[in-house]
Amino acid sequence: MPKTKNTWDPARYQARHSYVWGHGASLLDLLNPQPGERILDIGCGPGQLTHQISESGAIVIGIDSSPDMIGDARQNFPKLDFRLVDATRFEIAPQVDAVFSNAALHWIKNASAVAACSYGALKPGGRFIAELGGKGNIASVEQAVSEVAGSVSDPWYFPTVGEYSTVLEHAGFEVNQALLFDRPTRVEGEDGMDDWLLMFGSALLAGMDEARQRDIRRAVTERLRPTHYRDGGWTIDYRRLRVVAIKPAAPPP
Ligand SMILES: C[S@@+](CC[C@H](N)C(=O)[O-])C[C@H]1O[C@@H](n2cnc3c(N)ncnc32)[C@H](O)[C@@H]1O
């Protein structure tokens, strides 16, 4: 499933990788949505977190550039507002109280464009609450893939605290919190690593034919087995970057 055209398999994502939005629960606490607030969820995927935000009484808009993900989100939560929109080129009117994003922004290399659009979408005083892969995320997997496959694509943006804070500040935000932390993440099942590589890692192998990708997945799985597989599951070295930033309130007249 190469990610060159942002194609996703929502069924596989929901069946095997629900830990992605499961880990987003504590990010929702940080968002602390209030009834009546307008909240934008960037890279909403199949919409589970968008739905959870809406349960607070907030009015939500979920955007995603994958037609499959947006189609699935609309099917999962037909009453919610999901839009097929690229996070590097969007406007939202009227402006929102908060921009939220979980596990999406590391798929978008043009972070400055996302930050500028988010800034434009927010009311003065509005908040930007996001978590993405940070510097060092899945380094062991990337290393194993390049050892097995040689030169591979570089599909992700895994910034440091300093890099990402600078991007947000250039857009006009005040960064209140930025934290890079380890979150070893378990993928269940003997075939869990193969499935992870198929779901997410295929972006590394973009442009290779199916048979070559399958061979690489097999070889990477065997290379990682001694260190990553235990008790029926695989532990992957996720590192997350969590940020809270504010669009400064307009100066008094
Ligand atoms: C791992 S999923 C996360 C989905 C959801 N936020 C969650 O927590 O389950 C990443 C999502 O980012 C979306 N995405 C990637 N690039 C994007 C872009 N340029 N604009 C909007 N969405 C994008 C993908 O389509 C995908 O749905």
mmCIF file with all atom_site columns, C-alpha atoms and ligand atoms in Angstrom, residues 6 8 13 20-21 41-46 49 63-66 69 85-88 102-104 107-108 200, ligand 1:
data_model
loop_
_atom_site.group_PDB
_atom_site.id
_atom_site.type_symbol
_atom_site.label_atom_id
_atom_site.label_alt_id
_atom_site.label_comp_id
_atom_site.label_asym_id
_atom_site.label_entity_id
_atom_site.label_seq_id
_atom_site.pdbx_PDB_ins_code
_atom_site.Cartn_x
_atom_site.Cartn_y
_atom_site.Cartn_z
_atom_site.occupancy
_atom_site.B_iso_or_equiv
_atom_site.pdbx_formal_charge
_atom_site.auth_seq_id
_atom_site.auth_comp_id
_atom_site.auth_asym_id
_atom_site.auth_atom_id
_atom_site.pdbx_PDB_model_num
ATOM   1  C CA  . ASN A 1 6   ? -1.992  9.113  0.334  1.00 0.00 ? 6   ASN A CA  1
ATOM   2  C CA  . TRP A 1 8   ? -4.916  4.144  3.143  1.00 0.00 ? 8   TRP A CA  1
ATOM   3  C CA  . TYR A 1 13  ? -6.121  0.417  10.205 1.00 0.00 ? 13  TYR A CA  1
ATOM   4  C CA  . VAL A 1 20  ? -3.012  4.789  17.319 1.00 0.00 ? 20  VAL A CA  1
ATOM   5  C CA  . TRP A 1 21  ? -6.177  6.545  18.411 1.00 0.00 ? 21  TRP A CA  1
ATOM   6  C CA  . ASP A 1 41  ? -9.257  17.622 13.743 1.00 0.00 ? 41  ASP A CA  1
ATOM   7  C CA  . ILE A 1 42  ? -6.432  17.531 11.157 1.00 0.00 ? 42  ILE A CA  1
ATOM   8  C CA  . GLY A 1 43  ? -5.709  14.126 9.589  1.00 0.00 ? 43  GLY A CA  1
ATOM   9  C CA  . CYS A 1 44  ? -8.791  12.676 11.276 1.00 0.00 ? 44  CYS A CA  1
ATOM   10 C CA  . GLY A 1 45  ? -8.522  9.249  9.597  1.00 0.00 ? 45  GLY A CA  1
ATOM   11 C CA  . PRO A 1 46  ? -11.602 7.093  10.264 1.00 0.00 ? 46  PRO A CA  1
ATOM   12 C CA  . LEU A 1 49  ? -11.070 10.788 17.962 1.00 0.00 ? 49  LEU A CA  1
ATOM   13 C CA  . ILE A 1 63  ? -10.284 16.907 7.608  1.00 0.00 ? 63  ILE A CA  1
ATOM   14 C CA  . ASP A 1 64  ? -8.153  14.343 5.810  1.00 0.00 ? 64  ASP A CA  1
ATOM   15 C CA  . SER A 1 65  ? -6.637  14.104 2.344  1.00 0.00 ? 65  SER A CA  1
ATOM   16 C CA  . SER A 1 66  ? -7.350  10.389 1.937  1.00 0.00 ? 66  SER A CA  1
ATOM   17 C CA  . MET A 1 69  ? -10.286 7.559  5.260  1.00 0.00 ? 69  MET A CA  1
ATOM   18 C CA  . VAL A 1 85  ? -9.072  18.496 2.468  1.00 0.00 ? 85  VAL A CA  1
ATOM   19 C CA  . ASP A 1 86  ? -5.286  18.664 2.307  1.00 0.00 ? 86  ASP A CA  1
ATOM   20 C CA  . ALA A 1 87  ? -3.808  20.000 5.546  1.00 0.00 ? 87  ALA A CA  1
ATOM   21 C CA  . THR A 1 88  ? -1.262  22.090 3.640  1.00 0.00 ? 88  THR A CA  1
ATOM   22 C CA  . ASN A 1 102 ? -3.133  12.963 16.479 1.00 0.00 ? 102 ASN A CA  1
ATOM   23 C CA  . ALA A 1 103 ? -0.596  10.838 14.609 1.00 0.00 ? 103 ALA A CA  1
ATOM   24 C CA  . ALA A 1 104 ? -1.030  12.684 11.337 1.00 0.00 ? 104 ALA A CA  1
ATOM   25 C CA  . TRP A 1 107 ? 2.996   12.297 7.309  1.00 0.00 ? 107 TRP A CA  1
ATOM   26 C CA  . ILE A 1 108 ? 3.156   15.861 6.021  1.00 0.00 ? 108 ILE A CA  1
ATOM   27 C CA  . PHE A 1 200 ? 2.716   2.160  7.639  1.00 0.00 ? 200 PHE A CA  1
HETATM 28 C C1  . LIG B 2 .   ? -2.110  7.359  11.241 1.00 0.00 ? 1   LIG B C1  1
HETATM 29 S S1  . LIG B 2 .   ? -3.484  8.180  10.574 1.00 0.00 ? 1   LIG B S1  1
HETATM 30 C C2  . LIG B 2 .   ? -4.128  9.005  12.031 1.00 0.00 ? 1   LIG B C2  1
HETATM 31 C C3  . LIG B 2 .   ? -5.619  9.134  11.983 1.00 0.00 ? 1   LIG B C3  1
HETATM 32 C C4  . LIG B 2 .   ? -6.299  9.674  13.242 1.00 0.00 ? 1   LIG B C4  1
HETATM 33 N N1  . LIG B 2 .   ? -5.859  11.015 13.561 1.00 0.00 ? 1   LIG B N1  1
HETATM 34 C C5  . LIG B 2 .   ? -6.110  8.743  14.416 1.00 0.00 ? 1   LIG B C5  1
HETATM 35 O O1  . LIG B 2 .   ? -5.583  9.167  15.454 1.00 0.00 ? 1   LIG B O1  1
HETATM 36 O O2  . LIG B 2 .   ? -6.510  7.571  14.298 1.00 0.00 ? 1   LIG B O2  1
HETATM 37 C C6  . LIG B 2 .   ? -2.766  9.522  9.666  1.00 0.00 ? 1   LIG B C6  1
HETATM 38 C C7  . LIG B 2 .   ? -3.789  10.292 8.835  1.00 0.00 ? 1   LIG B C7  1
HETATM 39 O O3  . LIG B 2 .   ? -3.159  11.465 8.291  1.00 0.00 ? 1   LIG B O3  1
HETATM 40 C C8  . LIG B 2 .   ? -3.761  11.701 7.035  1.00 0.00 ? 1   LIG B C8  1
HETATM 41 N N2  . LIG B 2 .   ? -2.936  12.604 6.212  1.00 0.00 ? 1   LIG B N2  1
HETATM 42 C C9  . LIG B 2 .   ? -1.721  12.365 5.690  1.00 0.00 ? 1   LIG B C9  1
HETATM 43 N N3  . LIG B 2 .   ? -1.310  13.408 4.945  1.00 0.00 ? 1   LIG B N3  1
HETATM 44 C C10 . LIG B 2 .   ? -2.309  14.348 5.006  1.00 0.00 ? 1   LIG B C10 1
HETATM 45 C C11 . LIG B 2 .   ? -2.491  15.647 4.444  1.00 0.00 ? 1   LIG B C11 1
HETATM 46 N N4  . LIG B 2 .   ? -1.550  16.217 3.664  1.00 0.00 ? 1   LIG B N4  1
HETATM 47 N N5  . LIG B 2 .   ? -3.629  16.313 4.712  1.00 0.00 ? 1   LIG B N5  1
HETATM 48 C C12 . LIG B 2 .   ? -4.586  15.760 5.489  1.00 0.00 ? 1   LIG B C12 1
HETATM 49 N N6  . LIG B 2 .   ? -4.474  14.524 6.045  1.00 0.00 ? 1   LIG B N6  1
HETATM 50 C C13 . LIG B 2 .   ? -3.353  13.830 5.815  1.00 0.00 ? 1   LIG B C13 1
HETATM 51 C C14 . LIG B 2 .   ? -3.864  10.305 6.439  1.00 0.00 ? 1   LIG B C14 1
HETATM 52 O O4  . LIG B 2 .   ? -4.736  10.264 5.338  1.00 0.00 ? 1   LIG B O4  1
HETATM 53 C C15 . LIG B 2 .   ? -4.322  9.505  7.642  1.00 0.00 ? 1   LIG B C15 1
HETATM 54 O O5  . LIG B 2 .   ? -5.717  9.425  7.706  1.00 0.00 ? 1   LIG B O5  1
#
